[in-house]
Short mmCIF file of C-alpha atoms in Angstrom, two decimals:
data_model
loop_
_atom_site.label_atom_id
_atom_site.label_comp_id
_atom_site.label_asym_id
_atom_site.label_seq_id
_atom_site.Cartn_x
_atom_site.Cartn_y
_atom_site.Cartn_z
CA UNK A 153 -62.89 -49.83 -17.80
CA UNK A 154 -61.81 -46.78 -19.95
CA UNK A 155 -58.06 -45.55 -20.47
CA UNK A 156 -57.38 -41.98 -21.11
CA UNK A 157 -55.43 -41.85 -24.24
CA UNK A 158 -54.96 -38.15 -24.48
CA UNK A 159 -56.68 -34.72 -24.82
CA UNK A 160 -59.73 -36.04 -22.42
CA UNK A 161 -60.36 -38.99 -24.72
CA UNK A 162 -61.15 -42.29 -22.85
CA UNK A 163 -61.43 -45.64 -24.74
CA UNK A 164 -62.74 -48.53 -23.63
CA UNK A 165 -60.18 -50.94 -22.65
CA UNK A 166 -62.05 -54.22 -24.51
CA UNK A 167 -62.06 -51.99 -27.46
CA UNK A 168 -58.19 -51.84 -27.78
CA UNK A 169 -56.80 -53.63 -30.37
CA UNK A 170 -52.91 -52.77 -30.52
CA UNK A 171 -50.65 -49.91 -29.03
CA UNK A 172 -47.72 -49.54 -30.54
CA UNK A 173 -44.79 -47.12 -30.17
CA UNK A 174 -43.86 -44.00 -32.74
CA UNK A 175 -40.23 -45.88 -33.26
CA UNK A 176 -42.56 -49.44 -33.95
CA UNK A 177 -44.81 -47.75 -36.39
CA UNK A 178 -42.36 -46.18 -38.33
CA UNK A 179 -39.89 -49.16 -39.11
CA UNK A 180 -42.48 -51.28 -40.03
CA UNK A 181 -43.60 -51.53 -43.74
CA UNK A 182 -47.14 -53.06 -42.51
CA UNK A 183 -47.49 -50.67 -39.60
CA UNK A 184 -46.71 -48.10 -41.76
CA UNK A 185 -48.85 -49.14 -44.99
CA UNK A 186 -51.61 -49.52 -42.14
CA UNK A 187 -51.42 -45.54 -40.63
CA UNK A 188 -51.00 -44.45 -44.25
CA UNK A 189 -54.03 -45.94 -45.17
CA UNK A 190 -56.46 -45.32 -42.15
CA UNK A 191 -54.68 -41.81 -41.51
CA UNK A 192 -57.73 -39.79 -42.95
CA UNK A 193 -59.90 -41.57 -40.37
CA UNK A 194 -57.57 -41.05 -37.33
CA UNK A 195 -57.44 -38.53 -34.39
CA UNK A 196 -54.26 -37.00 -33.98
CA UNK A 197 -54.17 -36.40 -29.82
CA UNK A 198 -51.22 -34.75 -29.88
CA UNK A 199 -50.38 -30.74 -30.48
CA UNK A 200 -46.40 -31.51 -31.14
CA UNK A 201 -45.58 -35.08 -31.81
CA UNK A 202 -47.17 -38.06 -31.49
CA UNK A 203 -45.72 -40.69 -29.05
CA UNK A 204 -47.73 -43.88 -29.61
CA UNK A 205 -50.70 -45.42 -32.29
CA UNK A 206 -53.92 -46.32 -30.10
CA UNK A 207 -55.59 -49.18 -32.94
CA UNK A 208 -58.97 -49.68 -31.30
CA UNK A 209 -61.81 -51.74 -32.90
CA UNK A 210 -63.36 -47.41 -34.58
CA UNK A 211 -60.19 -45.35 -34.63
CA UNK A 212 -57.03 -44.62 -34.75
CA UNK A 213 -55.57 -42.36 -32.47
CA UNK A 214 -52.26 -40.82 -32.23
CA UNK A 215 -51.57 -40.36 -28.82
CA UNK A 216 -49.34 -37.80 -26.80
CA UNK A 217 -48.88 -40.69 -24.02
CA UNK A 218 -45.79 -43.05 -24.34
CA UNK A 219 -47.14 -46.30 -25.06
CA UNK A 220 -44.94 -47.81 -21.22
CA UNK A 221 -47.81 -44.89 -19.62
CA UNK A 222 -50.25 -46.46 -21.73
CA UNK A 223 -49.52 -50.09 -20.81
CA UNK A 224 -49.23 -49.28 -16.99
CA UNK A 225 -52.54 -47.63 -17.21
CA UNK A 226 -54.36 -50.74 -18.13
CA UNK A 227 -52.23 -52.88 -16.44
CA UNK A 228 -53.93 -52.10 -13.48
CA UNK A 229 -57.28 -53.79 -14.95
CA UNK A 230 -59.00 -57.31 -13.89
CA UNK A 231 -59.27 -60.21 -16.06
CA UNK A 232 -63.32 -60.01 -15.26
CA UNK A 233 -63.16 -56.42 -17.06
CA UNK A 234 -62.45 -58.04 -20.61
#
């Protein structure tokens, strides 16, 4: 299953490593050492601010969607499509 992350970019669920929130990645020194050093490499989603960090197993996207739309989205996946 794929999960639109923003700007008509789909992911593939299995390939999802972490989502984590804008507040989450900011008041974290590891989270934040992390973006700093992959942020040449990411995909900034979003034409204002970014509302969540997509971590997949390729990229790093910064994604428009809250990370609660995100979650919902592949919430509604089956255990069989891991």
């Amino acid at each position: 299953m794929y999960i639109h992350v923003g700007e008509d970019v789909l992911v593939r669920a299995k390939d999802i490593v972490v989502i984590i929130d804008k507040e989450s990645s900011s008041s974290s020194p590891y989270a934040e050492e992390f973006l700093r050093r992959y942020e040449s490499e990411a995909v900034n989603l979003s034409k204002s601010g970014f509302k969540s960090v997509v971590i997949t197993t390729e990229k790093v996207y910064f994604s428009p969607l809250s990370s609660s739309t995100l979650k919902r989205r592949s919430g509604k996946m089956t255990v069989a499509e891991f």
